[in-house]
Structure formats: structure tokens, C-alpha cells
Coordinates of C-alpha atoms in Angstrom, one line a residue:
M1456 CA 4.0 -15.3 29.0
L1457 CA 1.3 -17.5 27.6
L1458 CA -0.8 -14.5 26.8
T1459 CA 2.0 -12.9 24.9
L1460 CA 2.6 -16.1 23.0
S1461 CA -1.1 -16.4 21.9
I1462 CA -1.2 -12.7 20.8
G1463 CA 2.0 -13.3 18.8
T1464 CA 0.5 -16.4 17.2
L1465 CA -2.7 -14.5 16.4
G1466 CA -0.6 -11.8 14.7
Q1467 CA 1.3 -14.4 12.7
T1468 CA -2.0 -16.0 11.7
N1469 CA -3.5 -12.7 10.6
A1470 CA -0.3 -11.9 8.6
A1471 CA -0.4 -15.3 6.9
S1472 CA -4.1 -14.9 6.2
M1473 CA -3.5 -11.5 4.6
E1474 CA -0.6 -12.9 2.5
Q1475 CA -2.8 -15.8 1.3
R1476 CA -5.7 -13.4 0.4
M1477 CA -3.2 -11.3 -1.6
K1478 CA -2.0 -14.4 -3.4
A1479 CA -5.5 -15.3 -4.3
V1480 CA -6.4 -11.9 -5.9
I1481 CA -5.5 -11.8 -9.6
I1482 CA -5.2 -8.3 -11.1
P1483 CA -6.1 -8.5 -14.8
S1484 CA -4.0 -5.5 -15.7
I1485 CA -2.1 -2.9 -13.7
E1486 CA -0.1 0.0 -15.1
F1487 CA 1.7 3.0 -13.7
R1488 CA 3.3 5.5 -16.1
Q1489 CA 5.7 7.9 -14.5
A1490 CA 3.6 7.6 -11.4
D1491 CA 4.3 9.3 -8.1
P1492 CA 5.6 6.4 -6.0
A1493 CA 3.6 7.6 -2.9
Q1494 CA 0.4 7.6 -4.9
A1495 CA 1.1 4.2 -6.4
L1496 CA 2.0 2.6 -3.0
A1497 CA -1.1 4.2 -1.3
F1498 CA -3.2 2.8 -4.1
L1499 CA -1.8 -0.7 -3.7
I1500 CA -2.1 -0.6 0.1
K1501 CA -5.7 0.5 -0.2
A1502 CA -6.5 -2.2 -2.8
S1503 CA -4.8 -4.9 -0.6
T1504 CA -6.8 -4.1 2.5
A1505 CA -10.2 -3.5 0.8
E1506 CA -12.9 -5.9 1.6
P1507 CA -14.3 -7.8 -1.4
P1508 CA -17.9 -6.7 -2.3
T1509 CA -20.6 -9.2 -1.3
N1510 CA -23.3 -10.1 -3.8
I1511 CA -22.1 -7.4 -6.2
P1512 CA -20.1 -8.3 -9.3
C1513 CA -16.6 -6.8 -8.9
L1514 CA -15.9 -4.1 -11.4
G1515 CA -12.4 -3.4 -10.1
L1516 CA -10.7 -0.6 -8.3
I1517 CA -10.0 2.2 -10.7
E1518 CA -8.0 5.4 -10.0
T1519 CA -7.8 8.2 -12.5
N1520 CA -6.0 11.5 -12.7
R1521 CA -9.4 13.3 -12.7
P1522 CA -9.3 16.2 -10.2
S1523 CA -11.7 15.8 -7.3
A1524 CA -13.5 18.3 -5.1
T1525 CA -10.9 17.6 -2.3
A1526 CA -7.3 17.3 -3.4
K1527 CA -5.5 14.3 -1.9
R1528 CA -1.9 13.6 -2.1
F1529 CA 0.4 11.2 -0.4
V1530 CA 3.9 11.5 0.8
L1531 CA 6.3 8.9 2.1
E1532 CA 8.3 9.4 5.3
L1533 CA 10.4 7.4 7.7
E1534 CA 9.1 6.8 11.2
D1535 CA 11.1 9.7 12.5
G1536 CA 9.3 12.1 10.1
T1537 CA 12.2 12.3 7.6
P1538 CA 10.7 12.7 4.0
L1539 CA 11.5 9.9 1.7
E1540 CA 12.1 10.8 -2.0
L1541 CA 11.8 8.0 -4.6
P1542 CA 12.0 8.1 -8.4
T1543 CA 8.8 8.0 -10.5
L1544 CA 7.4 4.5 -11.1
T1545 CA 6.7 2.9 -14.5
L1546 CA 5.3 -0.6 -14.4
E1547 CA 2.9 -2.6 -16.6
C1548 CA 1.7 -6.1 -15.7
R1549 CA -1.0 -8.5 -16.8
R1550 CA -2.5 -11.3 -14.8
I1551 CA -0.5 -10.8 -11.7
T1552 CA -1.4 -11.5 -8.1
M1553 CA -1.9 -8.6 -5.7
L1554 CA 1.1 -9.9 -3.7
D1555 CA 3.3 -10.0 -6.8
A1556 CA 2.2 -6.5 -7.8
I1557 CA 3.2 -5.1 -4.5
Q1558 CA 6.5 -7.0 -4.3
K1559 CA 7.4 -6.0 -7.9
T1560 CA 6.5 -2.3 -7.2
T1561 CA 8.5 -2.2 -4.0
E1562 CA 11.5 -3.9 -5.7
I1563 CA 11.5 -1.4 -8.5
L1564 CA 11.5 1.4 -5.9
G1565 CA 14.3 -0.1 -4.0
L1566 CA 12.1 -1.0 -1.0
S1567 CA 10.8 -4.2 0.6
C1568 CA 7.6 -5.2 2.4
I1569 CA 6.5 -7.5 5.2
F1570 CA 3.3 -8.5 6.8
E1571 CA 2.7 -7.8 10.5
H1572 CA -0.6 -8.7 12.0
D1573 CA -3.2 -7.6 9.4
Q1574 CA -1.0 -4.9 7.8
L1575 CA 1.4 -4.4 5.0
I1576 CA 4.6 -2.7 6.2
L1577 CA 6.9 -0.9 3.8
L1578 CA 10.6 -0.9 4.6
T1579 CA 13.7 0.7 3.2
K1580 CA 16.5 -1.7 2.2
D1581 CA 18.2 -1.1 5.5
G1582 CA 15.0 -2.1 7.4
R1583 CA 13.6 1.3 8.4
R1584 CA 9.8 1.5 8.4
I1585 CA 8.1 3.8 5.9
R1586 CA 4.8 5.6 6.6
V1587 CA 2.4 6.7 3.9
K1588 CA 1.0 10.1 4.9
E1589 CA -2.2 11.3 3.3
I1590 CA -2.6 15.1 2.9
V1591 CA -6.1 16.3 2.1
E1592 CA -6.5 19.9 0.9
Q1593 CA -9.9 21.6 0.9
A1594 CA -10.4 25.2 -0.2
G1595 CA -7.0 26.3 1.0
A1596 CA -7.0 24.3 4.2
E1597 CA -4.7 21.3 4.7
R1598 CA -5.4 18.3 6.9
Q1599 CA -2.9 15.5 7.4
K1600 CA -3.6 11.8 8.2
V1601 CA -0.9 9.3 8.8
A1602 CA -1.4 5.6 8.0
P1603 CA -0.4 3.4 10.9
P1604 CA 3.2 2.0 10.4

């Protein structure tokens, strides 16, 4: 029982630590115009878990619509594999914390988020977990990768 308690405490500490880091990161500008909600959420999750560069001036994390050699797309699904369809996202903010950007985005999409251990967990309004699934397509082949819930 003591072991379980200390693991639970460690998880809560990691979640609090992640939330504090996200409050400390100020995004000068973020804008989504008629964005695919799965792409936008995947971008924010990636940005929220990225390690800050060391000894390198930060130039920011920029995503463009430029086609790449390998096509990546993201889909949202519930834990049972049911696809989740959401409306496109339009959002523009200046000088916003990473935490506020994620909370505002999930609110607009009718979702919520929580922190568990060192992960951001997306939830439907009725509390069902959402997975962001990455689909990579290379020269006609398709490979799927699911982010941990």
C-alpha cells in the first residue's frame, strides 16, 4: 500500500510539474484558421511535451501546410476505437500561456483536458478519453501510430 501511495504521489507531482511548465511558457502568437482539429490538437500536444532547447536561442515551433516527403495526418478516436468527428477550428491568440492555449482550444472544440503523470489527456465532455492517432503515408503505404492515452 505504501508503494502505491508513493507512485500516486509521484504521478501527481509530475502532473503538477507539467502544468506549471505549461503556465510558464508564453506563446507570442498562435493562430488556427479552419484547421483540422486533430492536427491542431496534435500540434499543441507536441509543443507542450517538447523539451526546451539548451544553449540555443528559441525560434519557436512552426508548422506550415507545406507538403512533406511523407504525408502525416492525425485522427481522433475514443479509447474503444470509435472515430471522433469535430468541427474545424478557428482561433487567434496573442501572448497566451501554453496551458491557456490548450484549454481554450479544447473548450472551443467541446472537449476538456486533464494532466495525468507527465501526460496531457483529452476528454469528451462526458469523460471519455480521446486518443490522437498519427497516420503516416509513404509512397502508397500507410503506417499507424497511436499516442498513449
